[in-house]
Amino acid sequence: SNIVVDSPQALSKAVASAKPGDVIYLKDKEWINANIQLQGKGAAKAPIVIMPQTPGGVTFTGQSSIQIGGEYLVVKGFHFRNGYSPKRDVISFRINNDMLANNCRVSNIVIENYSQPERFKSDNWVTFYGKNNRVDHCTFVNKLNAGPLIVAELDDARSQENHHSIDSNYFKGRQRFGSNGGETIRIGNSRYSLTASRTNIVSNYFERCNGEVEVVSVKSGNNNVSFNTFYECEGGLVLRHGSENVVEGNFFIGNNKPFTGGVRVINPRQRVFNNVFYQLQGNNFRSALAVLNGVPNSLINRYYQVKDAIIENNTFINSGSILFGAGKDAERTLGPENVAFKNNLVLSQTNEVYTDANNDKGIVFTNNSLNDSFKGETPAGFKKVKINTISIKGYDLPYDAQFGANLKKLPLINKEATGAKWYKVVTNKSLRKPQSFIVKAAQSATIQGVVNNALAGDTIVLADEGYYKMVSGIIVSKPLIIMAAKNLKNRPVLVNASLKSLPAFITIQNGGDLTVKGLAFKGTYESFSAADAGIKSTEQPMNRPYLLTIDDCEFYDYNESTNSGFKASKSTLADSLVVINSIFHHMSGSGIDLSAEKDDKGIYNAEYTIIKNCTFTNLLGSAINIYRGGNDESTLGPFVTIDHCTFNEVENREQGTVIRLVGAQQATVTNSNFSNSGQGGRSILFQEYRWDNILVDYCNFY
Amino acid sequence: SNIVVDSPQALSKAVASAKPGDVIYLKDKEWINANIQLQGKGAAKAPIVIMPQTPGGVTFTGQSSIQIGGEYLVVKGFHFRNGYSPKRDVISFRINNDMLANNCRVSNIVIENYSQPERFKSDNWVTFYGKNNRVDHCTFVNKLNAGPLIVAELDDARSQENHHSIDSNYFKGRQRFGSNGGETIRIGNSRYSLTASRTNIVSNYFERCNGEVEVVSVKSGNNNVSFNTFYECEGGLVLRHGSENVVEGNFFIGNNKPFTGGVRVINPRQRVFNNVFYQLQGNNFRSALAVLNGVPNSLINRYYQVKDAIIENNTFINSGSILFGAGKDAERTLGPENVAFKNNLVLSQTNEVYTDANNDKGIVFTNNSLNDSFKGETPAGFKKVKINTISIKGYDLPYDAQFGANLKKLPLINKEATGAKWYKVVTNKSLRKPQSFIVKAAQSATIQGVVNNALAGDTIVLADEGYYKMVSGIIVSKPLIIMAAKNLKNRPVLVNASLKSLPAFITIQNGGDLTVKGLAFKGTYESFSAADAGIKSTEQPMNRPYLLTIDDCEFYDYNESTNSGFKASKSTLADSLVVINSIFHHMSGSGIDLSAEKDDKGIYNAEYTIIKNCTFTNLLGSAINIYRGGNDESTLGPFVTIDHCTFNEVENREQGTVIRLVGAQQATVTNSNFSNSGQGGRSILFQEYRWDNILVDYCNFY
Ligand SMILES: [Ca+2]
Ligand SMILES: [Ca+2]
């Protein structure tokens, strides 16, 4: 029978009493805060189907979720948006530990704008338990917060050897997360990685999934990852734990974008064949192919040795790196052993085909081919061949019947066949052109109101020189410019004229971007309470990276060691922080503080930090403090550029540091002067790994 | 008129309508959660008096507080205990910023067991505002949480030049706080330190006030600190900011206890005379006398140069250190200038009289005397004299009419005249002798119940080998012993047999001390959820340092990088952590983790850490991780002793550290073996200051 239900309770009841073959329609409407438990029993040929009256006609908003238990249920056509799950998952293949789902299917679902507001509150959009479950033809848009988008858990025998299928889905973007936990798919985990999962990840389209180094993280055995497209992803498919996995027929498209990656191989008996690696520019762990070194007596969550791997009939097209022995260091000392690299086709425009960090014959090269235009020395196990090209959906790919991937038979791109058919992207149109709003010093109390009424892209102009007497901080939660009127002789000066200390004159909240120009931020004023920072990012939940530009500003008269000119809060990430033409002086704290992530988990406060033409003088603390602690290898940042800066009488205390760049993976400090600074400690402190990219040049130290 | 009131409302009303000379009695009883505002106007010769029917007859408990506003109010005879203030202060000399107190007096009050439960939640027991206020004859018992016990604030002219008096009080202990913020009295702050306070701190008795390096922190000008007794205090009287202060006639009694301090001089025009320094064993900032170096262009909260000081007629008796140029380093480069050190009497049993780190004639020594038994070279400005001894209240003190303090006229000890007269200490008697309770493995679920019923000092005995299947962690909030039965062949093994992860098998809460002996703590078991630590300190509020002894225990099978054998939580302080005869193995995290204080404010997780006869093998993280970051100079710890330990296959990752002792001020690592450990980084990491006390000896590194 077919019925229409109108509430979660009615739905649960209907499913519980449904018979195989029944279809239960949810009334087309917005279902707010709907937490749905579907427990029922269909049959293999006659599942119970749960769907909206029309595909996409039901939107789940607010704090909604679906839990599925039982057998042969098909859940399809729903739209999650504008909210986040109140539970550990948006869709879970279990109701509780006693009620798992088996033989169930989630199809044609869209999940977008459904991330936890706090970026480090971890959840998953889909979690597999049980066996023989399937997620297909779903569209998943840019998960912002921590936690893999899809997880398969293998906690006990009921969920192992599971034969799940994740197929034909469209993973529509995942922005850089700036930490481990930005995976798109994880199968298993280290604790249960010695068991077989037998999950199939097939025919999916991964588009710019840039969350972290692992787009797909395989942490179990006997999985099959095949015929997927990885389009401009800053990461790759990683066989992190578990053995006997198959990686077949995938198409990795880099288009020469930086950091784009391929396949990373760890553990015994992995097979990688018939894949195409196209213009991938990642290196190290993001190499087109990275075969890792292992750790002696490895704990289960570390690195088992690569053994008895077969890597054959792959095509590598003008990619930045094929790396054997990746990660080799004082700990990862065990080179790969008995790895067959054969029948592959490599096109290289450089003088190198591959790098082997060990060169101990652990890799056996047989019958591989190279483009005949290759300019370097042909390594053993390779020969040059003349390459023909065939065109596949707009890509000119090299083809040879004997070497490389069997292009003519591979379904290399299937984007049109992925994702939810009914889904169309709705774009917001801006309501009007950006405007400017002028605020005089006498109107200081009105600034927040003006900010609240402004639209994204608008400008607030402070029209007067002299003091803007603030009694509360300005909260910015949309893209705005706050600047001095042009032609002023002196900067407008923000001061705290209240008896309550201000956390900052300006606080950036979730959704906010900010450019400040031509303003002064004075920390103490008369007998009023102090401001603790000039500008800071919020301590409220935040999941969107923000942009902040500080131009031609002045920060001074901060009396406490915890004060800063700019201070990033924990669990906030600047996409970029640009500070130019500004001066920081007479501060007992630090100038620019990006050190709030103290947990040594590889997390940091800004992806790109650019500081140019700035002066720091008479600071008790560090001028610039950037911290990323721990051993994590998931991320690319922080990227730090410091250029044409002056440091005078900055942080002369014992063990003090003028510029602290702990864990910066990419950093340059150039054209800068240090005078009477860092006398008790150091001018610049790095704590870098051997693969970090550090440059200090053209600086003077007096 | 005299009336008796029964409620805060009635009291407020009575005071508001009282006339000069009125006495308002509070009914003798326990006043719970009483937040009292006293606003009234008495007269100089006829104050309004607020008091209990009998002295001490009113106890304020729970979240009580008193705020005083107006003129000529006398508040006396009350007892605060068994609670804490819901406000910033227990007693405040203002109601709000518009209603300060002037010419008011708080007398014969007792405050005990009235600390915030969370040790870093800062408050004050008494805060002065306004002018001409007095706190006298009060008894203050061991404030546990952050914040000076008494503060005088000088925010604006209404509270400057204040002529307050803090006199005849008994400061009955303040335990080591392990951080800045453990002062007993602070007068002013750096921001307003260039103004005159004119506060008198006279005739008080400070007994073992060990909170931090500053017992009394003067941060303003023109104060008078006289005729006080400092009895075995691990800190001193510090002229931290402000000038023209007078330190006269105080008696500093060290009794050769370690770390006992005297007077520290900073800033211009200070006067220190007629004081007696008796067997003080502190050094550096805790020297009997420390005259500091200043910082060029100092910010107001840093170190101004000492200039034009007069230090005369003091008596130094067999103390550890008289130090000129204390704190000299790359930053504090300005030696004292024009300091007159004259007519002092120094008794020294060593070869040294004083140390001058600068030797630039900034100190002018004139007409000082030394004991004629002095064995070293007599410095310029000193001569040996024969010393007579007089006895004052049990102390045999050297006396010379021409040199040193004028003992015959000084009121050197006034303990009997301090504190609240009516107060008597009540001691708890224990109800019975300690008992043992036996728990079999099959009774694992009952352990918490047994713990709850046990009394302080009792023992819980685990009687069986094999698994104790826990489904929740054990919470310990009193002193207990948990141990294996004697004569077992194998250790009882605690495992998590639930589907919820355990933060730890045992968690120490406020008030808890623990000895564990002969137990094993296994992090993962079957398919159940993991335990994150063997033992940890609570994440709940805690203000009492705890004692933990781990003897003959085993910690193993912890799979996550965040796991630890023992883990200290933020805002908890172990008085001592003793780990002996134990083994830590197969852990992806760290063995012993005392690194939760990451804010770089000089805070740390354990005062004394002693690790002996322990083995750490196959650990991915650090074996021992102790962290104290930042430049703070208030505390003595952490003290770390590592002896006869073995480290095998521990933390070989890039930049990894086997034993991390960042900021340990006193550390020894001896008789230990390191094999195949720290290969990617280091075996031991210090980040020490030049005055730290570090020893590594008799160790083997393979
Ligand atoms: Ca990852
Ligand atoms: Ca202090």
XYZ file of C-alpha atoms and ligand atoms in Angstrom, chain B residues 179-183 212-214 217 219 240 264 632 634, ligand 2:
15
model
C 51.103 30.045 39.031
C 51.130 33.796 39.155
C 48.024 35.014 40.979
C 48.896 33.546 44.371
C 49.644 36.871 46.070
C 53.915 32.549 44.820
C 57.009 34.722 44.772
C 55.042 37.819 45.808
C 52.971 42.986 45.680
C 52.219 48.181 42.372
C 56.977 45.647 41.837
C 62.624 42.817 46.331
C 56.496 33.921 34.315
C 56.309 33.559 40.140
Ca 52.485 37.840 41.132
